[in-house]
Short mmCIF file of C-alpha atoms in Angstrom, two decimals:
data_model
loop_
_atom_site.label_atom_id
_atom_site.label_comp_id
_atom_site.label_asym_id
_atom_site.label_seq_id
_atom_site.Cartn_x
_atom_site.Cartn_y
_atom_site.Cartn_z
CA MET A 1457 -18.61 -15.36 -0.95
CA ILE A 1458 -17.15 -15.06 2.58
CA ASN A 1459 -13.42 -14.45 2.78
CA SER A 1460 -12.20 -16.91 5.41
CA ALA A 1461 -9.39 -14.63 6.54
CA THR A 1462 -11.64 -11.68 7.31
CA GLY A 1463 -15.21 -12.88 7.51
CA MET A 1464 -16.07 -10.24 4.91
CA HIS A 1465 -18.62 -11.12 2.22
CA SER A 1466 -16.60 -10.43 -0.92
CA GLY A 1467 -13.55 -11.56 -2.80
CA THR A 1468 -11.11 -9.11 -1.22
CA GLY A 1469 -10.14 -7.74 2.16
CA LEU A 1470 -7.36 -7.39 4.69
CA PRO A 1471 -7.45 -8.44 8.36
CA VAL A 1472 -9.20 -6.07 10.74
CA ASP A 1473 -8.33 -7.68 14.08
CA SER A 1474 -6.21 -5.69 16.53
CA GLY A 1475 -2.55 -6.58 16.65
CA THR A 1476 -0.16 -6.56 19.59
CA SER A 1477 1.12 -3.06 18.73
CA GLY A 1478 -2.11 -1.44 19.93
CA LYS A 1479 -2.98 -0.43 16.37
CA THR A 1480 -5.65 -2.15 14.35
CA ALA A 1481 -4.59 -4.04 11.24
CA LEU A 1482 -6.33 -1.30 9.27
CA GLU A 1483 -4.03 1.36 10.76
CA GLU A 1484 -0.90 -0.74 10.24
CA THR A 1485 -1.71 -1.58 6.61
CA PHE A 1486 -2.96 1.87 5.64
CA ASP A 1487 -0.32 3.86 7.48
CA GLU A 1488 -1.08 7.35 6.19
CA GLY A 1489 -4.27 9.34 6.08
CA PHE A 1490 -6.06 7.20 8.69
CA PHE A 1491 -8.82 8.46 10.95
CA GLU A 1492 -11.77 7.00 12.82
CA LEU A 1493 -14.88 8.77 14.07
CA ARG A 1494 -17.45 7.37 16.50
CA PHE A 1495 -20.69 9.31 16.63
CA SER A 1496 -24.45 9.25 17.06
CA PRO A 1497 -25.61 9.11 13.46
CA SER A 1498 -28.10 11.75 12.38
CA VAL A 1499 -29.09 13.32 9.09
CA ALA A 1500 -27.63 16.67 10.22
CA LEU A 1501 -24.28 15.10 11.09
CA VAL A 1502 -24.02 13.34 7.72
CA ALA A 1503 -23.66 16.70 5.94
CA THR A 1504 -21.13 17.92 8.51
CA VAL A 1505 -18.98 14.80 8.25
CA ARG A 1506 -19.18 14.88 4.45
CA ARG A 1507 -17.77 18.44 4.42
CA PHE A 1508 -14.93 17.32 6.68
CA VAL A 1509 -14.00 14.26 4.61
CA THR A 1510 -14.27 16.19 1.36
CA GLU A 1511 -11.62 18.60 2.64
CA PHE A 1512 -9.59 15.69 4.03
CA TYR A 1513 -9.55 13.88 0.67
CA ALA A 1514 -8.81 17.08 -1.24
CA GLN A 1515 -5.78 17.90 0.93
CA VAL A 1516 -4.34 14.39 0.98
CA LEU A 1517 -5.05 13.46 -2.65
CA GLY A 1518 -4.98 16.76 -4.52
CA ASN A 1519 -7.39 15.25 -7.08
CA ALA A 1520 -10.83 16.86 -7.35
CA ASP A 1521 -12.52 14.04 -9.30
CA LEU A 1522 -11.34 11.27 -6.98
CA SER A 1523 -12.02 13.36 -3.88
CA GLY A 1524 -15.58 13.98 -5.07
CA ARG A 1525 -16.23 10.27 -5.70
CA LEU A 1526 -14.86 9.30 -2.29
CA ALA A 1527 -16.89 12.03 -0.57
CA MET A 1528 -20.00 10.67 -2.28
CA ALA A 1529 -19.16 7.13 -1.14
CA THR A 1530 -18.62 8.33 2.43
CA HIS A 1531 -21.92 10.22 2.36
CA GLU A 1532 -23.82 7.14 1.17
CA MET A 1533 -22.23 4.96 3.86
CA LEU A 1534 -23.07 7.48 6.57
CA GLU A 1535 -26.69 7.65 5.39
CA ASN A 1536 -26.76 3.85 5.49
CA THR A 1537 -25.55 3.98 9.11
CA VAL A 1538 -28.28 6.47 10.02
CA HIS A 1539 -30.91 4.24 8.39
CA TYR A 1540 -29.87 0.97 10.03
CA SER A 1541 -28.42 1.94 13.42
CA SER A 1542 -30.50 0.46 16.24
CA ASP A 1543 -28.90 2.27 19.19
CA GLY A 1544 -28.11 5.70 17.75
CA ARG A 1545 -24.40 4.96 17.53
CA GLY A 1546 -22.04 4.33 14.67
CA ALA A 1547 -18.40 4.49 13.64
CA ILE A 1548 -16.63 5.30 10.41
CA ALA A 1549 -12.96 4.69 9.62
CA ILE A 1550 -11.23 6.05 6.54
CA ALA A 1551 -7.73 4.98 5.56
CA MET A 1552 -5.45 5.44 2.60
CA LYS A 1553 -2.03 4.33 1.46
CA LYS A 1554 -0.34 6.38 -1.22
CA GLN A 1555 2.22 5.17 -3.70
CA PRO A 1556 4.04 7.44 -6.18
CA GLU A 1557 1.45 6.75 -8.90
CA SER A 1558 -1.55 5.29 -7.06
CA VAL A 1559 -3.54 5.33 -3.84
CA GLU A 1560 -5.44 2.61 -1.96
CA ILE A 1561 -8.58 3.73 -0.16
CA ARG A 1562 -10.69 1.91 2.41
CA ILE A 1563 -13.83 3.17 4.17
CA GLU A 1564 -15.58 1.15 6.89
CA THR A 1565 -18.72 1.81 8.88
CA THR A 1566 -19.91 -0.21 11.87
CA ASN A 1567 -23.19 -0.05 13.76
CA SER A 1568 -25.73 -2.21 15.59
CA VAL A 1569 -28.79 -3.33 13.63
CA VAL A 1570 -32.03 -4.88 14.90
CA PRO A 1571 -32.72 -8.39 13.49
CA ASP A 1572 -35.46 -7.53 10.97
CA ARG A 1573 -33.48 -4.63 9.54
CA LEU A 1574 -30.31 -6.74 9.54
CA ALA A 1575 -32.01 -9.30 7.30
CA ARG A 1576 -33.01 -6.54 4.85
CA ALA A 1577 -29.53 -5.03 4.96
CA LYS A 1578 -27.92 -8.40 4.19
CA GLU A 1579 -30.30 -8.96 1.29
CA ALA A 1580 -29.48 -5.56 -0.20
CA LEU A 1581 -25.75 -6.03 0.40
CA ASP A 1582 -25.69 -9.49 -1.17
CA GLY A 1583 -27.28 -8.00 -4.28
CA VAL A 1584 -24.68 -5.23 -4.49
CA VAL A 1585 -21.71 -7.46 -3.70
CA GLY A 1586 -22.77 -10.21 -6.11
CA ALA A 1587 -23.70 -8.00 -9.07
CA SER A 1588 -21.62 -8.91 -12.12
CA ASP A 1589 -22.30 -5.50 -13.71
CA PRO A 1590 -22.44 -2.70 -11.09
CA ASN A 1591 -23.99 -0.19 -13.52
CA VAL A 1592 -26.84 -2.48 -14.60
CA HIS A 1593 -27.51 -3.41 -10.97
CA TYR A 1594 -27.55 0.24 -9.91
CA LEU A 1595 -30.08 1.12 -12.62
CA SER A 1596 -32.32 -1.74 -11.49
CA LEU A 1597 -32.06 -0.44 -7.90
CA VAL A 1598 -33.07 3.05 -9.06
CA ARG A 1599 -36.17 1.63 -10.75
CA ARG A 1600 -37.11 -0.46 -7.70
CA ALA A 1601 -36.43 2.37 -5.23
CA ALA A 1602 -38.98 4.56 -6.99
CA LYS A 1603 -41.68 2.03 -6.01
CA ARG A 1604 -40.54 1.33 -2.43
CA THR A 1605 -41.64 3.14 0.71
CA ASP A 1606 -39.76 1.18 3.39
CA GLY A 1607 -36.15 2.04 2.51
CA GLY A 1608 -33.42 -0.58 2.61
CA SER A 1609 -33.09 -0.74 -1.17
CA GLY A 1610 -29.28 -0.79 -1.24
CA LEU A 1611 -29.42 2.15 -3.64
CA GLY A 1612 -26.59 4.08 -1.97
CA LEU A 1613 -24.26 1.08 -1.87
CA GLY A 1614 -25.11 0.26 -5.47
CA ARG A 1615 -24.19 3.83 -6.39
CA ILE A 1616 -20.84 3.41 -4.65
CA ARG A 1617 -19.96 0.42 -6.83
CA ALA A 1618 -21.26 1.99 -10.03
CA GLU A 1619 -20.07 5.59 -9.69
CA ALA A 1620 -17.13 5.51 -7.26
CA ASP A 1621 -15.69 2.26 -8.66
CA LEU A 1622 -15.19 0.82 -5.17
CA ASP A 1623 -15.60 -2.82 -4.14
CA VAL A 1624 -18.20 -3.46 -1.45
CA SER A 1625 -18.01 -6.14 1.25
CA TYR A 1626 -19.50 -6.69 4.68
CA ARG A 1627 -19.48 -8.85 7.78
CA VAL A 1628 -21.96 -9.50 10.58
CA GLU A 1629 -20.93 -10.26 14.17
CA GLY A 1630 -23.98 -10.64 16.40
CA ASP A 1631 -25.99 -7.46 15.82
CA GLN A 1632 -22.95 -5.56 14.53
CA LEU A 1633 -22.87 -4.80 10.80
CA THR A 1634 -19.59 -3.67 9.28
CA ILE A 1635 -19.62 -2.45 5.69
CA ARG A 1636 -16.37 -1.89 3.82
CA VAL A 1637 -15.70 -0.21 0.50
CA GLU A 1638 -12.23 -0.13 -1.00
CA GLY A 1639 -10.33 0.41 -4.18
CA LYS A 1640 -7.03 1.34 -5.78
CA PHE A 1641 -6.78 4.35 -8.06
CA ASP A 1642 -4.12 5.77 -10.35
CA LEU A 1643 -2.97 9.27 -9.49
CA PRO A 1644 -2.08 11.69 -12.27
CA ALA A 1645 1.59 12.43 -12.59
CA ALA A 1646 2.70 15.80 -11.27
CA PRO A 1647 3.01 18.35 -14.06
CA VAL A 1648 6.54 18.82 -15.35
CA SER A 1649 7.77 22.40 -15.30
CA ILE A 1650 9.76 23.33 -18.39
CA ARG A 1651 11.87 26.44 -18.33
CA VAL A 1652 12.47 28.09 -21.67
CA GLU A 1653 15.68 30.06 -21.95
CA LYS A 1654 15.41 33.38 -23.75
#
């Protein structure tokens, strides 16, 4: 399903067009913990960026389990960018909005894709986005990936839905493919310190 407000293929999503303030809608909506990185995707850089975002999530969230899942999701999206980028360029934006007991996370990657690869990417994405049971779909992707030699299985994006519990959506503008993953997570309450008088 295409969200008419955003052009994203999913049931959720906030506007991404630039506003008059000079900030993107992403920055204005997710007003803390926002950063964007434009780079020439390579396998070596994926590991470097993953280390950076792992530390970023750990410092901002203070939750090892959630930070690990988000780092995995970021890693999979970066690998997807390396696989599909047609001009050696890509961009990733990570944003979060914290509430006292929860946090909203959004990760977006954008890159150019040649037409034949774009068709394969859309096919894989439609499968991930439309899966009624992310875990069952991911297991089917694992089985299929073992038999494929051409890549483009959607395995990484399927893993994001199944293991990181993030919604996946995408949009295509010309040869530009933007993939978005997002979710809202409960944060554990801060431990209460009890002082015992002696």
